[in-house]
mmCIF file of C-alpha atoms in Angstrom:
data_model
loop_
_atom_site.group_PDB
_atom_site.id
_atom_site.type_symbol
_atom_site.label_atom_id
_atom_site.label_comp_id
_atom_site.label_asym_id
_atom_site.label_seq_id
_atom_site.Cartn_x
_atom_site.Cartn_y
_atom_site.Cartn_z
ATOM 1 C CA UNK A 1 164.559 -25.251 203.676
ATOM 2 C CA UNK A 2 165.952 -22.245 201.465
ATOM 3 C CA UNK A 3 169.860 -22.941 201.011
ATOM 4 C CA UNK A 4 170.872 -19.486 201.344
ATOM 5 C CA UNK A 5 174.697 -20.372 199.587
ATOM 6 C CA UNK A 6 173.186 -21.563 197.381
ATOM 7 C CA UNK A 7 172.041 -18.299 195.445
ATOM 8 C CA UNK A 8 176.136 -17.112 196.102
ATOM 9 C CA UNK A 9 177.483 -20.326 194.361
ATOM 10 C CA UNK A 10 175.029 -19.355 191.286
ATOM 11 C CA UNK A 11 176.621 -15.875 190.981
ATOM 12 C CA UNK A 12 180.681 -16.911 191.319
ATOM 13 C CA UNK A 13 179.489 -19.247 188.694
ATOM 14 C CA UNK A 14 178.191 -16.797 186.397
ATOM 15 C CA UNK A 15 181.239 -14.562 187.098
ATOM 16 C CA UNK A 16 183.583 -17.027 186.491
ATOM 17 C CA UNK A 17 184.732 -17.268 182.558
ATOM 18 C CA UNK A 18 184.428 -20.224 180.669
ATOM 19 C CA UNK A 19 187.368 -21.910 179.436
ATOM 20 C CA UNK A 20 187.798 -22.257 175.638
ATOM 21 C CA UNK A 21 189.893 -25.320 175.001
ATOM 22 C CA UNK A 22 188.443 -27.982 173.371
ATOM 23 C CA UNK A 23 188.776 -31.640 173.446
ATOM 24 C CA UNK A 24 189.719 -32.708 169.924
ATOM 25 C CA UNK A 25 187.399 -36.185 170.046
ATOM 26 C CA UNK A 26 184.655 -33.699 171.431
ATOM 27 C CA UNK A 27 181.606 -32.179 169.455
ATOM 28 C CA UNK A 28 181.069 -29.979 172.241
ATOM 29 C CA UNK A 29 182.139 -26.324 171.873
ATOM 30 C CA UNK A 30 182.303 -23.740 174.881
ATOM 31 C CA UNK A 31 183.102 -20.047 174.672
ATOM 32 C CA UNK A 32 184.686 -17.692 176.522
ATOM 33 C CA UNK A 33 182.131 -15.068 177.709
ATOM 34 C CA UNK A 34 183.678 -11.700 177.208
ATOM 35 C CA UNK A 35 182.866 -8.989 179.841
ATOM 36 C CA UNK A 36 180.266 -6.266 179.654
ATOM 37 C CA UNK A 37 182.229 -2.500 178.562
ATOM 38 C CA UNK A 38 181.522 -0.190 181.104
ATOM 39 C CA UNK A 39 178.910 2.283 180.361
ATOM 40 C CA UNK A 40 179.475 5.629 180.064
ATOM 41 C CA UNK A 41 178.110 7.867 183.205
ATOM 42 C CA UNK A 42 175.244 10.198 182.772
ATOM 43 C CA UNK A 43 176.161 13.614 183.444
ATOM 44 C CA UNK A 44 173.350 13.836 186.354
ATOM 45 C CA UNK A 45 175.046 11.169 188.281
ATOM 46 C CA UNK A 46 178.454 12.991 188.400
ATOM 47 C CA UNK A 47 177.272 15.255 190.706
ATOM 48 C CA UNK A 48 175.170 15.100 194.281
ATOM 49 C CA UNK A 49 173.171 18.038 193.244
ATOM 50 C CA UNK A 50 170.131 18.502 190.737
ATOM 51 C CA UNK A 51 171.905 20.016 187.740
ATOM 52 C CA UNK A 52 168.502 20.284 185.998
ATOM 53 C CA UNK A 53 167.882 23.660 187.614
ATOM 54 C CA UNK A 54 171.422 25.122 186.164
ATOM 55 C CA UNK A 55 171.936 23.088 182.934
ATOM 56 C CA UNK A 56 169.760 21.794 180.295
ATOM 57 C CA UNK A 57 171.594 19.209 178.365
ATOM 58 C CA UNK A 58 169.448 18.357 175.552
ATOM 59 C CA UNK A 59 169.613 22.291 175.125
ATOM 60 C CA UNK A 60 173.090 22.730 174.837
ATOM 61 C CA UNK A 61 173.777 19.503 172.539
ATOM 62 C CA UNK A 62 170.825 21.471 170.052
ATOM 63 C CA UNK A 63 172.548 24.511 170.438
ATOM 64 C CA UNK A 64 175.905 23.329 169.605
ATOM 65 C CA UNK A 65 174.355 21.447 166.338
ATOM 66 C CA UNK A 66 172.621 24.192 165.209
ATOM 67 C CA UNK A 67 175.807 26.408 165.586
ATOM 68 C CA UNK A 68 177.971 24.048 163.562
ATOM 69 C CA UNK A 69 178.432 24.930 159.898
ATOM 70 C CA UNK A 70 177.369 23.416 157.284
ATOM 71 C CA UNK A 71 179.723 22.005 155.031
ATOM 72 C CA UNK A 72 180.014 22.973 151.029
ATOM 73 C CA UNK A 73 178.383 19.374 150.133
ATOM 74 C CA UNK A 74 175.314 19.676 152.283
ATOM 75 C CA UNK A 75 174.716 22.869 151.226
ATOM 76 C CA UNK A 76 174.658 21.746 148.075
ATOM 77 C CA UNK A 77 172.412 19.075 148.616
ATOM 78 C CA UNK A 78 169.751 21.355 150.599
ATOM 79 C CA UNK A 79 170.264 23.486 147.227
ATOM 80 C CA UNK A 80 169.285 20.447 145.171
ATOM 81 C CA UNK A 81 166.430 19.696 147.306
ATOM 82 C CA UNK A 82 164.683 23.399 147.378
ATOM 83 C CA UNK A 83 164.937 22.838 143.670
ATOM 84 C CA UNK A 84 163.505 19.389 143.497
ATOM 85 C CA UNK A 85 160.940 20.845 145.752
ATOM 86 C CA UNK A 86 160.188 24.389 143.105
ATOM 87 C CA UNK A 87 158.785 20.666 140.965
ATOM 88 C CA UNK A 88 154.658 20.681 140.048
ATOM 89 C CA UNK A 89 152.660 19.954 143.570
ATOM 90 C CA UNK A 90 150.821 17.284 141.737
ATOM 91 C CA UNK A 91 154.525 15.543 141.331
ATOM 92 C CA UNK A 92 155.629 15.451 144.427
ATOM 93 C CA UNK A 93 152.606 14.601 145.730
ATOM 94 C CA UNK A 94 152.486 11.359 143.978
ATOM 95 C CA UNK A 95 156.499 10.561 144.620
ATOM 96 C CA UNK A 96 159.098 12.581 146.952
ATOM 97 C CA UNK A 97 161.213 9.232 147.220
ATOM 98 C CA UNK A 98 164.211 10.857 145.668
ATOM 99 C CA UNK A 99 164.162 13.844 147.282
ATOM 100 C CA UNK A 100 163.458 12.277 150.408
ATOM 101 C CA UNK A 101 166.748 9.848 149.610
ATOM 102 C CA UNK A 102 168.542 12.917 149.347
ATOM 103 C CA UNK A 103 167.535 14.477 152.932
ATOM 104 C CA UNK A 104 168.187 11.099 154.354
ATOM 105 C CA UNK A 105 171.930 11.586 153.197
ATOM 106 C CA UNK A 106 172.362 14.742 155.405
ATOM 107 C CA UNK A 107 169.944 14.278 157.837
ATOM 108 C CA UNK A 108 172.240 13.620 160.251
ATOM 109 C CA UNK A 109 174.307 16.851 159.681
ATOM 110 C CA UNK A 110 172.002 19.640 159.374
ATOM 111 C CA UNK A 111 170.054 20.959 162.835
ATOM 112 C CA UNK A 112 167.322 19.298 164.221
ATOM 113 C CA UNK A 113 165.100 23.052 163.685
ATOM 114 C CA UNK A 114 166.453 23.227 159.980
ATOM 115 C CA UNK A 115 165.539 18.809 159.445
ATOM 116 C CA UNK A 116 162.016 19.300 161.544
ATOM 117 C CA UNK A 117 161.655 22.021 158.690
ATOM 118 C CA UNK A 118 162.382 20.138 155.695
ATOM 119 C CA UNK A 119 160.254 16.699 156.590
ATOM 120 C CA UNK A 120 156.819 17.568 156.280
ATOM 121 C CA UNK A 121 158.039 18.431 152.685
ATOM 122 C CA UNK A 122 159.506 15.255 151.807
ATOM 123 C CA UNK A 123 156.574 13.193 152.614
ATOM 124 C CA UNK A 124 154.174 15.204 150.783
ATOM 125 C CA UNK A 125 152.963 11.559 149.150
ATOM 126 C CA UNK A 126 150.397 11.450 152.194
ATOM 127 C CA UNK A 127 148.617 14.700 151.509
ATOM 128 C CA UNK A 128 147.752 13.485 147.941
ATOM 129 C CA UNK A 129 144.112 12.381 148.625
ATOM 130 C CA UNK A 130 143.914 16.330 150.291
ATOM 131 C CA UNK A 131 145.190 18.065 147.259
ATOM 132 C CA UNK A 132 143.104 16.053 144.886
ATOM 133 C CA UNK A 133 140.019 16.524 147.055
ATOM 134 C CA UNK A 134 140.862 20.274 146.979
ATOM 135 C CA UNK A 135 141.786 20.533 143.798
ATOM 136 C CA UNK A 136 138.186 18.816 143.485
ATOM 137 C CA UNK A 137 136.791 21.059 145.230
ATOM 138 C CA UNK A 138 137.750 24.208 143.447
ATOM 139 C CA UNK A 139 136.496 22.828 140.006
ATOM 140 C CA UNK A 140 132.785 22.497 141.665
ATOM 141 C CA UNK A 141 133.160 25.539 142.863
ATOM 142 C CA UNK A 142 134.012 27.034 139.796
ATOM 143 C CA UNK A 143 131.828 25.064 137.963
ATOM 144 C CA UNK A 144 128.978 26.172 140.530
ATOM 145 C CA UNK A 145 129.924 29.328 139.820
ATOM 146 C CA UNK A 146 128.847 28.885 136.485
ATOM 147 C CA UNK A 147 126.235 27.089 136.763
ATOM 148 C CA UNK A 148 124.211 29.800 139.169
ATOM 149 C CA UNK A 149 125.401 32.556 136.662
ATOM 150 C CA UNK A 150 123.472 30.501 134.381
ATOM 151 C CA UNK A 151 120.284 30.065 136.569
ATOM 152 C CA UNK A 152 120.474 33.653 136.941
ATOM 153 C CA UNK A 153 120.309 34.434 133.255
ATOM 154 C CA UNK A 154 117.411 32.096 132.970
ATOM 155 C CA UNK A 155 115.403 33.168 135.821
ATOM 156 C CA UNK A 156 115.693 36.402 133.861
ATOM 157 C CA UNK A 157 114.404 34.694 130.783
ATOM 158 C CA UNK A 158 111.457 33.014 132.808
ATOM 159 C CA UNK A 159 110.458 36.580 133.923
ATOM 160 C CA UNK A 160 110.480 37.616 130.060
ATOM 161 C CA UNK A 161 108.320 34.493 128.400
ATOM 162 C CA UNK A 162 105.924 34.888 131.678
ATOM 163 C CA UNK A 163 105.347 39.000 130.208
ATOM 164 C CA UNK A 164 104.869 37.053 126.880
ATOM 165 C CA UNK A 165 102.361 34.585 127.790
ATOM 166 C CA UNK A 166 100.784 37.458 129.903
ATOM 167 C CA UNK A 167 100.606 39.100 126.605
ATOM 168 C CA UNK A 168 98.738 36.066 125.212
ATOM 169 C CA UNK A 169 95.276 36.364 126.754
ATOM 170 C CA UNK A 170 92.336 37.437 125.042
ATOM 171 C CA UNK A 171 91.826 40.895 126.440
ATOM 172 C CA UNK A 172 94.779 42.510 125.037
ATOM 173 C CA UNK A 173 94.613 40.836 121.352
ATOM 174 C CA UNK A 174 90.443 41.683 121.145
ATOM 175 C CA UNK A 175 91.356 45.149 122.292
ATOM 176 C CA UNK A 176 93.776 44.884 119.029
ATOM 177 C CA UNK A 177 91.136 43.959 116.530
ATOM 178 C CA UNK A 178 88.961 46.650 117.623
ATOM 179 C CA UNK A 179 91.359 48.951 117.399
ATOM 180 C CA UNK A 180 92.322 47.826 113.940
ATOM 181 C CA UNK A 181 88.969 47.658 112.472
ATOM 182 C CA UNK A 182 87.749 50.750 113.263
ATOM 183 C CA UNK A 183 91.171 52.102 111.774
ATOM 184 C CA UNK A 184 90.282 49.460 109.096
ATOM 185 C CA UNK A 185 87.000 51.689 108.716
ATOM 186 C CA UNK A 186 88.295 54.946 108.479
ATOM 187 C CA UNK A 187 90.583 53.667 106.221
ATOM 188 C CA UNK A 188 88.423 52.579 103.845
ATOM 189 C CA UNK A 189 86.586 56.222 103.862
ATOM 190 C CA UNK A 190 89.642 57.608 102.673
ATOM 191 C CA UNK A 191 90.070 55.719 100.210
ATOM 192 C CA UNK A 192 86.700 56.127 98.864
ATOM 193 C CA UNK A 193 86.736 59.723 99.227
ATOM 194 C CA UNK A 194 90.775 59.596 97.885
ATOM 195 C CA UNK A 195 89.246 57.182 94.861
ATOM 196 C CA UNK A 196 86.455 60.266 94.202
ATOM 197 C CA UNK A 197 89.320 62.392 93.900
ATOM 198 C CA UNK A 198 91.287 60.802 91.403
ATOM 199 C CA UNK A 199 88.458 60.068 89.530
ATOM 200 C CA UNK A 200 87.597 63.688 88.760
ATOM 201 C CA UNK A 201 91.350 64.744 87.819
ATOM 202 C CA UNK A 202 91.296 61.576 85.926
ATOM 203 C CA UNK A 203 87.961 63.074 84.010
ATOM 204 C CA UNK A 204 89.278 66.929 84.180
ATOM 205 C CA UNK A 205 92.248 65.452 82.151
ATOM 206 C CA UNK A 206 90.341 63.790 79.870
ATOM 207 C CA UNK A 207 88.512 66.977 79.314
ATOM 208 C CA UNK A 208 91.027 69.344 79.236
ATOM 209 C CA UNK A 209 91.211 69.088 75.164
ATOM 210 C CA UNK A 210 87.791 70.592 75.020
ATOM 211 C CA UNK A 211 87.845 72.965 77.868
ATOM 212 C CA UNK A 212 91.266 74.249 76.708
ATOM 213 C CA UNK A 213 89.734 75.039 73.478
ATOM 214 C CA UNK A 214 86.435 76.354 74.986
ATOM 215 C CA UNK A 215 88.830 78.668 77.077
ATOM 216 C CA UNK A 216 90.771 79.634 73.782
ATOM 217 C CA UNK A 217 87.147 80.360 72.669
ATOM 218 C CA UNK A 218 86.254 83.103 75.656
ATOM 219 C CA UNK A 219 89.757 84.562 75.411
ATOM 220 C CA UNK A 220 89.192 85.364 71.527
ATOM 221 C CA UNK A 221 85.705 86.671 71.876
ATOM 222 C CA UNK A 222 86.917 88.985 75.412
ATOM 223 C CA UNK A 223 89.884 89.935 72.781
ATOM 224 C CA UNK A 224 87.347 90.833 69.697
ATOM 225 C CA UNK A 225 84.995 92.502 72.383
ATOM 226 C CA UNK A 226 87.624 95.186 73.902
ATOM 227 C CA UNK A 227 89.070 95.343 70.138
ATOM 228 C CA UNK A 228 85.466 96.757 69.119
ATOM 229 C CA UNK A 229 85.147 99.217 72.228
ATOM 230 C CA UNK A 230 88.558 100.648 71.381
ATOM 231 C CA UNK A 231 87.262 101.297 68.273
ATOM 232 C CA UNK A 232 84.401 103.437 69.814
ATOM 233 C CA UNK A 233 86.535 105.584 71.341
ATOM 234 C CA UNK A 234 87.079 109.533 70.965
ATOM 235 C CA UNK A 235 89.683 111.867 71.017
ATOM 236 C CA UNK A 236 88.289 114.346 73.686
ATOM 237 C CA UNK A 237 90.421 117.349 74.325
ATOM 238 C CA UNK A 238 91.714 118.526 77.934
ATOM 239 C CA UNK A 239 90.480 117.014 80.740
ATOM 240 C CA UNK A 240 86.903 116.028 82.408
ATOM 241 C CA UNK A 241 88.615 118.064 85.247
ATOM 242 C CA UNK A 242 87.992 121.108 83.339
ATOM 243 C CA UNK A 243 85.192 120.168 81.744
ATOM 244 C CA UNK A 244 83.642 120.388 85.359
ATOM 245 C CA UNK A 245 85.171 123.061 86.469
ATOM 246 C CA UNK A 246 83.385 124.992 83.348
ATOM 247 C CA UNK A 247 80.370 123.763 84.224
ATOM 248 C CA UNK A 248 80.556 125.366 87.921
ATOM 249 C CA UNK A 249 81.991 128.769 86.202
ATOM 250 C CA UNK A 250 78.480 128.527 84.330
ATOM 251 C CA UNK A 251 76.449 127.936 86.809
ATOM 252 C CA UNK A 252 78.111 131.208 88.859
ATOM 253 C CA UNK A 253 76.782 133.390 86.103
ATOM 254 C CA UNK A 254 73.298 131.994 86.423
ATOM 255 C CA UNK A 255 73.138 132.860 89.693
#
């Protein structure tokens, strides 16, 4: 059967405290068992009503924080981090230890807004694979950049060796020739007639001697000849003017 004193002897037991003395021949050692401190009442169960509705605790202990100033020496350290934290991305990505030793050291003092704030940035170590990767990403895309400006300047030169080798066929170049030979022709005509040329000056100066001297020739004899028909010239008085108008003055008497 259950012995129902039995569970009330267990408990004076446990209540009662254990003496301390100790037997000097023994090797056995017992301890007093100090009692529990008594804990300190939650605000809710001071009351008989809901205080939720009227007071939010966890409110007023932020507010009060957050209301507290800040002494000179964490303001100085918050001053020392925002400089640490000014330091090249790539370092702090790869170690905020320090700077995270120093937030540690005033965690405690500084509002829970202000430290919520302040940790993403000193544990910047885990977005190190991001910032390489977008660092990464930005070369490629620079570099892609790049590269497309040059496929676009060679799709340009594609476009100008096709018109070349368009240029190449047989059409355009036999269309050439024909063109040139018959300017080849006409050419040559030109010359012929231009070589005709040169070879009469070329002989009129090699006659000139002569013909100058046949020339001299004719001028002396056209000289000699209106020399000798001056010389058969007569001094006729008044004029043939008169001489007709005696004749007329005649011929009125006749009639």
């Amino acid at each position: 059967m259950f012995d129902g004193g039995g569970e009330q002897r267990r408990n004076n037991c446990a209540a009662r405290p254990v003496s301390t003395n100790v037997d000097p021949g023994s090797h056995h050692v017992e301890e007093e068992v100090q009692p529990a401190a008594p804990a300190i009442p939650a605000l809710a169960d001071l009351f008989s009503l809901d205080i939720k509705d009227y007071f939010d605790e966890t409110e007023e202990e932020t507010t009060s924080k957050a209301l507290a100033p800040l002494d000179d020496t964490v303001k100085k350290t918050l001053e020392d981090i925002s400089i640490r934290l000014e330091s090249s991305l790539d370092n702090l990505v790869a170690d905020c230890g320090l700077i995270r030793a120093r937030f540690a050291e005033i965690q405690a003092s500084i509002p829970d807004d202000l430290a919520n704030t302040i940790t993403p940035a000193v544990y910047l170590e885990q977005h190190q694979f991001k910032l390489e990767k977008a660092k990464q990403r930005i070369a490629d895309w620079r570099e892609q950049k790049d590269i497309e400006a040059t496929i676009q300047a060679n799709r340009q030169l594609v476009h100008e060796e096709k018109a070349k080798l368009d240029q190449l066929s047989v059409g355009p170049i036999q269309s050439n020739i024909d063109r040139l030979e018959a300017r080849k022709i006409d050419l040559i005509a030109q010359l012929e007639e231009c070589n005709a040329e040169l070879d009469l000056e070329k002989q009129k100066l090699a006659d000139l001697p002569n013909v100058v001297e046949e020339q001299k020739s004719r001028l002396r004899s056209a000289i000699k000849n209106v020399a000798d028909m001056t010389k058969s010239l007569k001094v006729i008085p008044g004029t043939d003017a008169q001489d007709i108008q005696a004749i007329e003055e005649i011929d009125q008497i006749r009639q």
